[in-house]
PDB file of C-alpha atoms in Angstrom:
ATOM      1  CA  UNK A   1     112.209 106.820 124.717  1.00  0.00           C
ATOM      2  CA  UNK A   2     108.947 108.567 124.901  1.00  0.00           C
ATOM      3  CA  UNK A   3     106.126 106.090 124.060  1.00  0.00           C
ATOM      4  CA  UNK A   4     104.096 108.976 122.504  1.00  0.00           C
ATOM      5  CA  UNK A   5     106.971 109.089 119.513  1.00  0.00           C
ATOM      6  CA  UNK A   6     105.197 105.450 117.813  1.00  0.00           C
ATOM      7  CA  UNK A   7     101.260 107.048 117.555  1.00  0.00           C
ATOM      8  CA  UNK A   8      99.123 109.911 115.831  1.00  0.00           C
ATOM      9  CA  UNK A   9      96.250 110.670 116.246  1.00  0.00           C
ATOM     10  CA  UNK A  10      94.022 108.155 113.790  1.00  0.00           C
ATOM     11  CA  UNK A  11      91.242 110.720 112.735  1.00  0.00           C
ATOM     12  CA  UNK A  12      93.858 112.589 111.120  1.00  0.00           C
ATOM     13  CA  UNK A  13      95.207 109.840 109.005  1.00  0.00           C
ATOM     14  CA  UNK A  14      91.178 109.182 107.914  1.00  0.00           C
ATOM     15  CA  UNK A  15      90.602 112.784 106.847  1.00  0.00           C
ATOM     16  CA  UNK A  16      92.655 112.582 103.821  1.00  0.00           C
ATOM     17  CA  UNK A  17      90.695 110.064 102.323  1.00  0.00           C
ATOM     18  CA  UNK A  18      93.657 109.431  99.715  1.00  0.00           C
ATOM     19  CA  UNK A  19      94.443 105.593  99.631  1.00  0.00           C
ATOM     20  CA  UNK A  20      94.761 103.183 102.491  1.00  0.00           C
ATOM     21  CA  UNK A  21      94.746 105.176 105.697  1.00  0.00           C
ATOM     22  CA  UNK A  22      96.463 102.096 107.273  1.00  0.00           C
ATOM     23  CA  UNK A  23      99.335 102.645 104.608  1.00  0.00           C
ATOM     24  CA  UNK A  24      99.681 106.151 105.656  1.00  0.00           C
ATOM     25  CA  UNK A  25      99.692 105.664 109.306  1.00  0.00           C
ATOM     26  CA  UNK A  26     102.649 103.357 109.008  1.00  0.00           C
ATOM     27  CA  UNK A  27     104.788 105.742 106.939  1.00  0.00           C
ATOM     28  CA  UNK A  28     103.834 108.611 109.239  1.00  0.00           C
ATOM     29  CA  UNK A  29     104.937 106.353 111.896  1.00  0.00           C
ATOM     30  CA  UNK A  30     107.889 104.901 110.152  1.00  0.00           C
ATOM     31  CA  UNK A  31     109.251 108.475 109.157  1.00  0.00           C
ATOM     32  CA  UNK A  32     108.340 109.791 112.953  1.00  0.00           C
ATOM     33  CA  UNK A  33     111.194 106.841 114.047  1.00  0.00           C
ATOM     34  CA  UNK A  34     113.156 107.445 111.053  1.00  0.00           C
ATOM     35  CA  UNK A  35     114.040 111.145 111.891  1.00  0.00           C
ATOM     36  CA  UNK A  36     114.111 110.552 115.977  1.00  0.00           C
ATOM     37  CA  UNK A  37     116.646 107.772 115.882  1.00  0.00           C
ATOM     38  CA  UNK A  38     118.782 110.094 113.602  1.00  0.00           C
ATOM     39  CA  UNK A  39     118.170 112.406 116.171  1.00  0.00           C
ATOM     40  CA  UNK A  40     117.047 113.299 119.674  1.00  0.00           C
ATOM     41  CA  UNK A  41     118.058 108.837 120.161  1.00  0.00           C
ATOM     42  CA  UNK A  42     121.466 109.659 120.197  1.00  0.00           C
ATOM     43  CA  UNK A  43     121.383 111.234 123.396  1.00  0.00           C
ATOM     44  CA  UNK A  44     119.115 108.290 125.238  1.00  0.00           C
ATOM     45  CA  UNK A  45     121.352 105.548 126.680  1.00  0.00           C
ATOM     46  CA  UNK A  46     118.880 103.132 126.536  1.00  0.00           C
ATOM     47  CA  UNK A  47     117.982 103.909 123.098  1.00  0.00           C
ATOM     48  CA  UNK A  48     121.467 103.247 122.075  1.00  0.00           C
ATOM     49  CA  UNK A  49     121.768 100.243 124.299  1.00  0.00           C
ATOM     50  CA  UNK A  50     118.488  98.751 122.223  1.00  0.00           C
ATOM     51  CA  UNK A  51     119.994  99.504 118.753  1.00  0.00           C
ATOM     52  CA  UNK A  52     123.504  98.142 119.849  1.00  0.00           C
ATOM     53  CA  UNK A  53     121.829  94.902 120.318  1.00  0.00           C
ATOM     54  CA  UNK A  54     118.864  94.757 117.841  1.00  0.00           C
ATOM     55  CA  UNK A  55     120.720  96.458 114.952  1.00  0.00           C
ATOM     56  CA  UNK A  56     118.769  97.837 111.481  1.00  0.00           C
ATOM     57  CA  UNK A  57     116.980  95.857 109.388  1.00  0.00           C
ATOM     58  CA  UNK A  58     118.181  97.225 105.076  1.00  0.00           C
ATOM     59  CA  UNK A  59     115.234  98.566 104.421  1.00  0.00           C
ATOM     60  CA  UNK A  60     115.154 101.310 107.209  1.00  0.00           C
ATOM     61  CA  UNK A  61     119.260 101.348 106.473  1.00  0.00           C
ATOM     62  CA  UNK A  62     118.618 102.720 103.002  1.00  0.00           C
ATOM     63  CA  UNK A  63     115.733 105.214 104.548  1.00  0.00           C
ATOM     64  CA  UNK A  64     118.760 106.297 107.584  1.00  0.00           C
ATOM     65  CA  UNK A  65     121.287 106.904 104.696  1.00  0.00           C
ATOM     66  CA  UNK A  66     118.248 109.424 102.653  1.00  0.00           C
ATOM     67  CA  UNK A  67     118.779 111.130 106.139  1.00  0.00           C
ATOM     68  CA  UNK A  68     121.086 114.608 106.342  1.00  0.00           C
ATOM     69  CA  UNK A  69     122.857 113.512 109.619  1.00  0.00           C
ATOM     70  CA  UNK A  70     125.047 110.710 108.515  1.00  0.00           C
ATOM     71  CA  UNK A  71     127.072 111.329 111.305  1.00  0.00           C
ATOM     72  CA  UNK A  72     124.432 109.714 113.622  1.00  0.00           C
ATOM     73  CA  UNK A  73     124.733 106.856 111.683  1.00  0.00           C
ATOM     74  CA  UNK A  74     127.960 106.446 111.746  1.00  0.00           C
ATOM     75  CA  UNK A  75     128.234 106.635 115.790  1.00  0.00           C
ATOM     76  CA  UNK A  76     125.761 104.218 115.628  1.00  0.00           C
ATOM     77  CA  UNK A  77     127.149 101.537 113.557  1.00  0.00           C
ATOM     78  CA  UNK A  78     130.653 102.323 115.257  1.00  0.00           C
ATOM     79  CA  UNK A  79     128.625 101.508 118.489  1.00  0.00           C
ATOM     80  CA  UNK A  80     127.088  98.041 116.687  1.00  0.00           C
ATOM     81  CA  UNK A  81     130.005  96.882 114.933  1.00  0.00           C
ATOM     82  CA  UNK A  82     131.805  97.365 118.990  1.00  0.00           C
ATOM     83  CA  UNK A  83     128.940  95.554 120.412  1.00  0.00           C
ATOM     84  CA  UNK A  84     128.977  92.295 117.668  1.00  0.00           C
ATOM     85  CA  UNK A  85     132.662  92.336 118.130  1.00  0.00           C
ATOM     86  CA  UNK A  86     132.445  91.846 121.784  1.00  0.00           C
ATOM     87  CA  UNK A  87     129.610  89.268 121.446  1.00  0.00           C
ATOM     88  CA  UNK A  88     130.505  87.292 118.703  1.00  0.00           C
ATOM     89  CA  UNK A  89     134.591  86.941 118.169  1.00  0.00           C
ATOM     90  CA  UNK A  90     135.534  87.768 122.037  1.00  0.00           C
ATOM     91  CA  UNK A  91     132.513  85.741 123.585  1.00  0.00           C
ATOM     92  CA  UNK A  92     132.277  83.632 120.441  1.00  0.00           C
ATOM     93  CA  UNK A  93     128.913  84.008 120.967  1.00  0.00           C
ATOM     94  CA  UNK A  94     128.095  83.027 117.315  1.00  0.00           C
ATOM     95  CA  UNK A  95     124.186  82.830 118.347  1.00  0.00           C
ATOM     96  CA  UNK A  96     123.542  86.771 119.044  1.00  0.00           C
ATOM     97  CA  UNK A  97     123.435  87.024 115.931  1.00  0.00           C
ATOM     98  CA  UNK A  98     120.494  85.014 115.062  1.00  0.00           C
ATOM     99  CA  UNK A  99     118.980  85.662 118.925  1.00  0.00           C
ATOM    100  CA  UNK A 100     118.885  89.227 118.864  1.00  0.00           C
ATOM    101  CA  UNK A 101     118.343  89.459 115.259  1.00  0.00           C
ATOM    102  CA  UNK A 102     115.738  92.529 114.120  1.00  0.00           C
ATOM    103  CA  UNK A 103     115.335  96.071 113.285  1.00  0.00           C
ATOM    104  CA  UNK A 104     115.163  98.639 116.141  1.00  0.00           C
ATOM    105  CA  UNK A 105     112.512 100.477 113.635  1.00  0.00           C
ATOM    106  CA  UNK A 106     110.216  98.111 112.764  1.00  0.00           C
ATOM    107  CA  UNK A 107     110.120  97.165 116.319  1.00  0.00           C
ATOM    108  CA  UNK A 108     109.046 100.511 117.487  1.00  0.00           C
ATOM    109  CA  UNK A 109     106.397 100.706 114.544  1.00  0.00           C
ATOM    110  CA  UNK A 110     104.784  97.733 115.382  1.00  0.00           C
ATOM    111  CA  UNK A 111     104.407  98.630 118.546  1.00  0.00           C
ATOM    112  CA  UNK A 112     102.811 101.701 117.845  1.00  0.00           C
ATOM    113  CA  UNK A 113     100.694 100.430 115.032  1.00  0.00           C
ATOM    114  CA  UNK A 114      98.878  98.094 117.009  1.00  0.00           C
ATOM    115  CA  UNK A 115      97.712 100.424 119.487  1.00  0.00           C
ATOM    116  CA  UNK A 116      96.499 102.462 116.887  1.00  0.00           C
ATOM    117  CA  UNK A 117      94.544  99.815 115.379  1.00  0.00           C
ATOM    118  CA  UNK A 118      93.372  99.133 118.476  1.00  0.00           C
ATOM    119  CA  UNK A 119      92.569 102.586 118.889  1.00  0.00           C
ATOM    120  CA  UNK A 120      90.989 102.674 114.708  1.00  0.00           C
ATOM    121  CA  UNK A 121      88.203  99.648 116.245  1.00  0.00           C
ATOM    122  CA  UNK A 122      87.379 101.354 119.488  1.00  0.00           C
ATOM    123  CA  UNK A 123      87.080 105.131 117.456  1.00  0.00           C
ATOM    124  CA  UNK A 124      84.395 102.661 115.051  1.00  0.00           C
ATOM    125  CA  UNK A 125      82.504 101.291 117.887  1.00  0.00           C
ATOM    126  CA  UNK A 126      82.117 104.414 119.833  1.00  0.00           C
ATOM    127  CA  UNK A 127      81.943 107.220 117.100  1.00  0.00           C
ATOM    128  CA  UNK A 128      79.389 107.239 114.597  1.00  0.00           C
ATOM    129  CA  UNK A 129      81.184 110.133 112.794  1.00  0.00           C
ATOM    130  CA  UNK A 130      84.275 108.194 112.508  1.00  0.00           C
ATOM    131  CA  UNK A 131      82.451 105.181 111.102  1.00  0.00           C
ATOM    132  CA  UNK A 132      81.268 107.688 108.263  1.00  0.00           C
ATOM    133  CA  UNK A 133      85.077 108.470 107.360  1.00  0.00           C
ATOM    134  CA  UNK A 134      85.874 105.164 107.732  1.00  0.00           C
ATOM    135  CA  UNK A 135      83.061 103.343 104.743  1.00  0.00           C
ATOM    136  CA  UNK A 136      84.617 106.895 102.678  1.00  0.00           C
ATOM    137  CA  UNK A 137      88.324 105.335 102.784  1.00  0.00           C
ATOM    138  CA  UNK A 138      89.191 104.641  99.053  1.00  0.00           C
ATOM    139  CA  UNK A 139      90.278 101.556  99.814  1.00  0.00           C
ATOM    140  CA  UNK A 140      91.929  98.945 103.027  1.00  0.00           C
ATOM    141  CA  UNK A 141      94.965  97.304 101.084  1.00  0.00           C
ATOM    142  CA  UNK A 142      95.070  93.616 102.107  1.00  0.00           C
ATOM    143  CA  UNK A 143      97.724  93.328 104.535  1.00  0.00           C
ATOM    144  CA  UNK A 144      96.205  96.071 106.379  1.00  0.00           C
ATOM    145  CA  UNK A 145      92.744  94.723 106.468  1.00  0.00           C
ATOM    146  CA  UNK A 146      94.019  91.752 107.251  1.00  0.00           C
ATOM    147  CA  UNK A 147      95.512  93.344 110.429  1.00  0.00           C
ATOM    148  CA  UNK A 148      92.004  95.300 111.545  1.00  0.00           C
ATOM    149  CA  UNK A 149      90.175  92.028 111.287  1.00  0.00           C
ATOM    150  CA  UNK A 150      92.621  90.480 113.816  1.00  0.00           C
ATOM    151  CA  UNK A 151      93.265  93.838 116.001  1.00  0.00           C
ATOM    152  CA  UNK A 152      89.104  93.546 116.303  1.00  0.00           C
ATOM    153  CA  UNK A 153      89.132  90.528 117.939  1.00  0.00           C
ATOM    154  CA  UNK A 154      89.373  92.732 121.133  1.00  0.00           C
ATOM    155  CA  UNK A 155      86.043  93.954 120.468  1.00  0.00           C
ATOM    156  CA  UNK A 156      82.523  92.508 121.830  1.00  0.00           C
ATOM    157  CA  UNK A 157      81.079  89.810 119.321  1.00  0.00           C
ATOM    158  CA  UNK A 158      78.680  92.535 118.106  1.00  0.00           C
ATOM    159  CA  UNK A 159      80.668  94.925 117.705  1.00  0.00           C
ATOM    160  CA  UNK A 160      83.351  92.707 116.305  1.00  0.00           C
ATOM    161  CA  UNK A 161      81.261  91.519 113.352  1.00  0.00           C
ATOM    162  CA  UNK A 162      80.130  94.613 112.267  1.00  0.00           C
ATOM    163  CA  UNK A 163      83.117  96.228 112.203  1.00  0.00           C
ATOM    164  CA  UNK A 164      84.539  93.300 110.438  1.00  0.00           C
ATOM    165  CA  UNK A 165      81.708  93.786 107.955  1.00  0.00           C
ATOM    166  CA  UNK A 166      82.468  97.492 107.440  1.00  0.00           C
ATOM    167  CA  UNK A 167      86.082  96.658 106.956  1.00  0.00           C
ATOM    168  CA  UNK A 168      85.693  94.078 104.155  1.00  0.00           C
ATOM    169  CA  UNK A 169      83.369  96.350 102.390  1.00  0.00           C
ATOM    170  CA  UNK A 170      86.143  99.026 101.866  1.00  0.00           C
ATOM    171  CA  UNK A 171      88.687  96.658 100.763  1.00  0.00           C
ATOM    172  CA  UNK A 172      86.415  94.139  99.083  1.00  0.00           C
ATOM    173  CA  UNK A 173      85.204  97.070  96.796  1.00  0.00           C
ATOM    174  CA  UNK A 174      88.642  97.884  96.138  1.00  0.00           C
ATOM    175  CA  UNK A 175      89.032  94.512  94.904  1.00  0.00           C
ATOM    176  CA  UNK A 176      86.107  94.238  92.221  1.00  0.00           C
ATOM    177  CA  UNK A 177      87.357  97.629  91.311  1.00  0.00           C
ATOM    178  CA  UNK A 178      90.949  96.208  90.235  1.00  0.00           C
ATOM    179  CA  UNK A 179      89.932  93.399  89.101  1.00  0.00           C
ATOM    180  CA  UNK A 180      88.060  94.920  86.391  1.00  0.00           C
ATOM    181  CA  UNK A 181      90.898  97.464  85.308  1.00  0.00           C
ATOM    182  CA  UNK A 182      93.561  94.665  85.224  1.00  0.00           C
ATOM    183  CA  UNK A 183      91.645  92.520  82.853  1.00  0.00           C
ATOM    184  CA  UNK A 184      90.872  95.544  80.870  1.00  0.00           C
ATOM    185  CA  UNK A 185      94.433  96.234  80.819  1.00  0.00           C
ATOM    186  CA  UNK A 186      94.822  92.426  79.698  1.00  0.00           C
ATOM    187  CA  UNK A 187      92.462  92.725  77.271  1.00  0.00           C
ATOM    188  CA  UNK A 188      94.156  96.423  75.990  1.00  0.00           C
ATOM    189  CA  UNK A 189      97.006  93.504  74.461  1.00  0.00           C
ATOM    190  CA  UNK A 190      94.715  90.934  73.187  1.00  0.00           C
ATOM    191  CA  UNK A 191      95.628  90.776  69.426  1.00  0.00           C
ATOM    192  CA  UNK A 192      91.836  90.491  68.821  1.00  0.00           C
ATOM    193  CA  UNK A 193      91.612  94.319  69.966  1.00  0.00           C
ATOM    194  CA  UNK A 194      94.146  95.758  68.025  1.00  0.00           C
ATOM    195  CA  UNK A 195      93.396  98.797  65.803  1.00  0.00           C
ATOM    196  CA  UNK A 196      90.380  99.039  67.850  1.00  0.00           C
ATOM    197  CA  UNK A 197      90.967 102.657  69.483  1.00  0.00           C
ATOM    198  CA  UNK A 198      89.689 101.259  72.726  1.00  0.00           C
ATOM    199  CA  UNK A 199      89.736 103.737  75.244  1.00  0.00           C
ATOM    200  CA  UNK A 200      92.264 102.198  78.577  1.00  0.00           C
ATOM    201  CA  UNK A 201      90.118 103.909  80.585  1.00  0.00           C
ATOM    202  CA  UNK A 202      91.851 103.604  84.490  1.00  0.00           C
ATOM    203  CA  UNK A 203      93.978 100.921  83.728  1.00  0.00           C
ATOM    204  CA  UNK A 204      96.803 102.442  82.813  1.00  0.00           C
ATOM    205  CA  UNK A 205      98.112 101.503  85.846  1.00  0.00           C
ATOM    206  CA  UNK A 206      96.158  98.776  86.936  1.00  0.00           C
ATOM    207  CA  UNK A 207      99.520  96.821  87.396  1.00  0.00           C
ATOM    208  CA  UNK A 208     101.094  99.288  89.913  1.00  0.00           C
ATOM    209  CA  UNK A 209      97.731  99.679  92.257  1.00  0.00           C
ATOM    210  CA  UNK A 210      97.264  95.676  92.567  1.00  0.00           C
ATOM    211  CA  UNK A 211     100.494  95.321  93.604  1.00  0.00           C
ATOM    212  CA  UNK A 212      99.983  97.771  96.328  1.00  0.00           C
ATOM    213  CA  UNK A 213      96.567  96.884  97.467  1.00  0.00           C
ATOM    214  CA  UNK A 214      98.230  93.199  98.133  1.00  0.00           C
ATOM    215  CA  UNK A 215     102.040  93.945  99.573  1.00  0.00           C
ATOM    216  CA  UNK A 216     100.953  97.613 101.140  1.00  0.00           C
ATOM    217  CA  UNK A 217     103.637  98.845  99.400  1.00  0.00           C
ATOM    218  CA  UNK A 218     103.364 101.891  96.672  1.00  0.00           C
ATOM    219  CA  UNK A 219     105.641 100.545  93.918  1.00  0.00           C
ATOM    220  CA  UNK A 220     106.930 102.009  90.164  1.00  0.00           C
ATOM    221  CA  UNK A 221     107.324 100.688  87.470  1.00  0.00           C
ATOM    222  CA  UNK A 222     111.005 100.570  86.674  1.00  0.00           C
ATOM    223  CA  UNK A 223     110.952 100.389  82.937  1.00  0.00           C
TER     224      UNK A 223
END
């Protein structure tokens, strides 16, 4: 598999400016291994040897089946369900299934997402541009700055701490900023407000944006 098919190129995913950059790296990523293991894979022996062995983990399952080519998947699984058979009731084997238990796609997207946050420190060292787009990002959902923090530990001590600064004052923002629409949104049902006309001002969904900034996840609500 080509290595190139896991990474983008960061500035792009910056220039947007439209939530947590981070966020939509790894669903450019994730859709990027989505589409080529649906595709071009299928001819790559060792590609098919991996997923044989590694299998799908549900989530990227359910984003396969939103796929056109569910004949892919089907050779696939044929292919998996051949390979557990061998492994587990011929072999008896039982333990492949908790030693080479995974997800061929989130492999491949971790991979590439921490060379890209590797790449995200060393673009903020070395370009003061890029710093600029970086302190405009909306926000750094916590997962993701979570992840910076630790991919910056490759960085001089300097460097490192000011980056680290930088980084907390995107997402640490974010943070005061929810904060203050959720408990506006809390206060929206205090009984003491009612037949107020209070305005709800951005908190409408208050409940749906903290839930992303902390699981890096865009969620709906399902009522």
């Amino acid at each position: 598999m080509r290595e190139d098919i896991c990474t983008i190129p960061v500035s792009e995913v910056f220039e947007p400016k439209d939530g947590c950059p981070i966020c939509r790296m790894r669903d450019t990523v994730e859709t990027r291994m989505v589409e080529y293991i649906m595709g071009a894979a299928m001819m790559e022996p060792d590609v098919r040897m991996e997923t044989n062995r590694r299998g799908f983990c549900e989530d990227h399952f359910r984003k396969m089946l939103g796929q056109k080519n569910r004949l892919s998947l089907a050779l696939m699984l044929e292919s998996r369900l051949i390979e557990i058979k061998e492994q587990v009731f011929d072999k008896k084997r039982l333990s492949f299934l908790t030693e080479e238990a995974g997800c061929f796609v989130c492999d491949k997207i971790q991979w590439g997402m921490e060379r890209m946050l590797d790449t995200v420190c060393r673009l903020w060292v070395q370009e003061a541009e890029f710093r600029a787009l970086f302190d405009e990002q909306p926000f750094l959902c916590l997962p993701h700055y979570e992840q910076l923090v630790s991919a910056a530990g490759k960085l001089k001590k300097r460097d490192r701490a000011a980056f680290c600064e930088a980084a907390a004052k995107v997402s640490g923002r974010y943070l005061l900023a929810l904060k203050e629409d959720v408990s506006h949104y809390c206060k929206m049902y205090d009984y003491r407000n009612a037949g107020n006309n209070e305005d709800w001002g951005n908190s409408r969904d208050a409940v749906e944006r903290t839930i992303q900034y902390l699981v890096a996840r865009s969620v709906k609500d399902s009522r």
